[in-house]
Amino acid sequence: MSDLLDYTGQTRTGRLRSWILSEMLRGAGYTAAILVAIALIVVAIRVVAWFLPPESQNAPPPMPFSQVVEPVDSRLG
């Protein structure tokens, strides 16, 4: 019964295989779109960084406690 052709000329297993392939390709397309969007965001950040002055790369951090600094022990002298 499963080998009978329908009006499209496909068997039931052929239709199922086609549907599974289309779903996998649709998921791959969504994934590709998300990756391209992330890449565009990274490229945009990089382009903005090119226009910043070189001194901005060596500037102190904006938060006073964002750097981890080891305290100096004066007893070790």
XYZ file of N, CA and C in Angstrom:
231
model
N 0.809 -1.195 0.000
C 0.000 0.000 0.000
C 0.855 1.263 0.000
N 2.032 1.181 0.654
C 2.860 2.372 0.717
C 3.582 2.637 -0.603
N 3.577 1.658 -1.509
C 4.246 1.866 -2.786
C 3.329 2.450 -3.849
N 2.102 2.746 -3.490
C 1.168 3.325 -4.458
C 1.521 4.784 -4.706
N 1.410 5.207 -5.939
C 1.706 6.590 -6.302
C 0.463 7.440 -6.103
N 0.638 8.670 -5.647
C -0.487 9.590 -5.556
C -0.512 10.471 -6.800
N -1.289 11.514 -6.779
C -1.445 12.360 -7.968
C -0.180 13.136 -8.307
N 0.778 13.276 -7.386
C 2.028 13.965 -7.691
C 3.080 13.022 -8.247
N 2.813 11.725 -8.235
C 3.760 10.761 -8.755
C 4.793 10.326 -7.741
N 4.566 10.608 -6.451
C 5.491 10.226 -5.409
C 4.851 9.177 -4.504
N 5.691 8.324 -3.967
C 5.202 7.390 -2.966
C 5.136 8.112 -1.625
N 4.538 7.469 -0.644
C 4.448 8.085 0.680
C 5.841 8.269 1.289
N 6.720 7.304 1.097
C 8.075 7.443 1.636
C 8.846 8.541 0.902
N 8.600 8.680 -0.386
C 9.256 9.753 -1.145
C 8.806 11.120 -0.681
N 7.511 11.254 -0.405
C 6.996 12.532 0.109
C 7.591 12.839 1.473
N 7.710 11.794 2.319
C 8.270 11.999 3.642
C 9.738 12.411 3.547
N 10.485 11.763 2.659
C 11.892 12.128 2.480
C 12.022 13.562 1.970
N 11.167 13.952 1.051
C 11.203 15.323 0.524
C 10.877 16.336 1.615
N 9.895 16.007 2.448
C 9.524 16.923 3.523
C 10.656 17.057 4.534
N 11.281 15.936 4.899
C 12.394 15.970 5.857
C 13.548 16.785 5.290
N 13.864 16.595 4.022
C 14.942 17.367 3.401
C 14.619 18.855 3.388
N 13.381 19.201 3.071
C 13.018 20.620 3.040
C 13.088 21.239 4.433
N 12.707 20.486 5.461
C 12.798 21.008 6.825
C 14.245 21.206 7.252
N 15.113 20.273 6.892
C 16.527 20.421 7.235
C 17.143 21.600 6.488
N 16.797 21.782 5.236
C 17.330 22.910 4.470
C 16.803 24.234 5.002
N 15.548 24.251 5.456
C 14.997 25.473 6.036
C 15.737 25.823 7.329
N 16.026 24.819 8.167
C 16.789 25.060 9.384
C 18.198 25.544 9.082
N 18.820 24.976 8.051
C 20.153 25.427 7.653
C 20.104 26.872 7.152
N 19.046 27.225 6.471
C 18.888 28.602 6.004
C 18.734 29.579 7.156
N 17.931 29.203 8.169
C 17.786 30.058 9.348
C 19.124 30.223 10.064
N 19.860 29.129 10.189
C 21.160 29.187 10.843
C 22.123 30.076 10.064
N 22.123 29.956 8.756
C 22.991 30.800 7.930
C 22.618 32.272 8.082
N 21.331 32.567 8.153
C 20.901 33.956 8.322
C 21.360 34.517 9.664
N 21.280 33.709 10.706
C 21.719 34.163 12.025
C 23.228 34.385 12.037
N 23.977 33.469 11.432
C 25.439 33.630 11.386
C 25.849 34.863 10.588
N 25.160 35.134 9.498
C 25.468 36.330 8.703
C 25.155 37.586 9.513
N 24.059 37.568 10.269
C 23.717 38.728 11.095
C 24.778 38.958 12.166
N 25.238 37.888 12.815
C 26.289 38.032 13.827
C 27.580 38.546 13.192
N 27.917 38.036 12.021
C 29.132 38.488 11.330
C 29.025 39.965 10.959
N 27.865 40.409 10.532
C 27.693 41.825 10.200
C 27.845 42.712 11.426
N 27.364 42.256 12.567
C 27.520 43.030 13.798
C 28.993 43.122 14.180
N 29.716 42.011 14.082
C 31.143 42.010 14.416
C 31.915 42.913 13.454
N 31.592 42.852 12.181
C 32.265 43.704 11.187
C 31.956 45.168 11.456
N 30.729 45.485 11.833
C 30.373 46.876 12.132
C 31.159 47.393 13.334
N 31.313 46.565 14.353
C 32.104 46.971 15.519
C 33.560 47.187 15.115
N 34.065 46.308 14.262
C 35.458 46.436 13.805
C 35.671 47.717 12.991
N 34.712 48.053 12.139
C 34.827 49.265 11.328
C 34.808 50.501 12.222
N 33.949 50.508 13.230
C 33.922 51.639 14.157
C 35.246 51.744 14.896
N 35.847 50.610 15.254
C 37.117 50.619 15.975
C 38.238 51.196 15.115
N 38.152 51.044 13.802
C 39.183 51.601 12.923
C 39.219 53.117 12.995
N 38.090 53.748 13.246
C 38.019 55.199 13.256
C 38.343 55.805 14.616
N 38.517 54.980 15.626
C 38.869 55.498 16.947
C 40.356 55.812 16.992
N 40.742 56.788 17.790
C 42.173 57.107 17.895
C 42.911 55.983 18.618
N 44.195 55.821 18.346
C 44.957 54.741 18.986
C 45.041 54.886 20.508
N 44.912 56.113 21.010
C 44.984 56.320 22.453
C 43.809 55.675 23.178
N 42.717 55.488 22.476
C 41.543 54.905 23.131
C 41.760 53.434 23.475
N 42.700 52.792 22.805
C 42.968 51.391 23.101
C 43.782 51.245 24.382
N 44.490 52.290 24.788
C 45.312 52.237 25.992
C 44.696 53.012 27.142
N 43.474 53.434 27.008
C 42.818 54.213 28.046
C 42.497 53.324 29.247
N 42.421 53.918 30.435
C 42.050 53.121 31.605
C 40.590 52.667 31.484
N 40.237 51.604 32.171
C 38.873 51.103 32.079
C 37.873 52.093 32.688
N 36.634 52.092 32.245
C 35.659 53.054 32.749
C 35.215 52.767 34.183
N 35.317 51.538 34.624
C 34.923 51.188 35.993
C 36.177 51.149 36.859
N 36.145 51.743 38.031
C 37.372 51.800 38.844
C 37.807 50.431 39.364
N 36.904 49.505 39.548
C 37.256 48.206 40.118
C 37.201 47.091 39.081
N 37.287 47.441 37.802
C 37.206 46.413 36.780
C 38.546 45.725 36.530
N 39.614 46.280 37.031
C 40.912 45.639 36.906
C 41.221 44.860 38.176
N 41.768 43.690 38.001
C 42.190 42.897 39.139
C 43.665 43.202 39.365
N 43.955 43.798 40.487
C 45.321 44.196 40.821
C 45.716 43.484 42.103
N 46.853 42.837 42.068
C 47.345 42.156 43.261
C 47.910 43.183 44.221
N 47.476 43.144 45.469
C 48.012 44.123 46.431
C 49.483 43.848 46.715
N 50.222 44.911 46.965
C 51.648 44.813 47.251
C 51.814 44.554 48.744
N 52.563 43.516 49.063
C 52.835 43.200 50.457
C 54.160 43.837 50.855
N 54.118 44.806 51.744
C 55.345 45.536 52.117
C 56.247 44.706 53.020
N 55.748 43.636 53.604
C 56.561 42.823 54.500
C 57.574 41.975 53.729
N 57.312 41.729 52.436
C 58.215 40.883 51.674
C 59.481 41.622 51.266
N 59.414 42.937 51.217
C 60.478 43.852 50.988
C 61.541 43.524 50.117
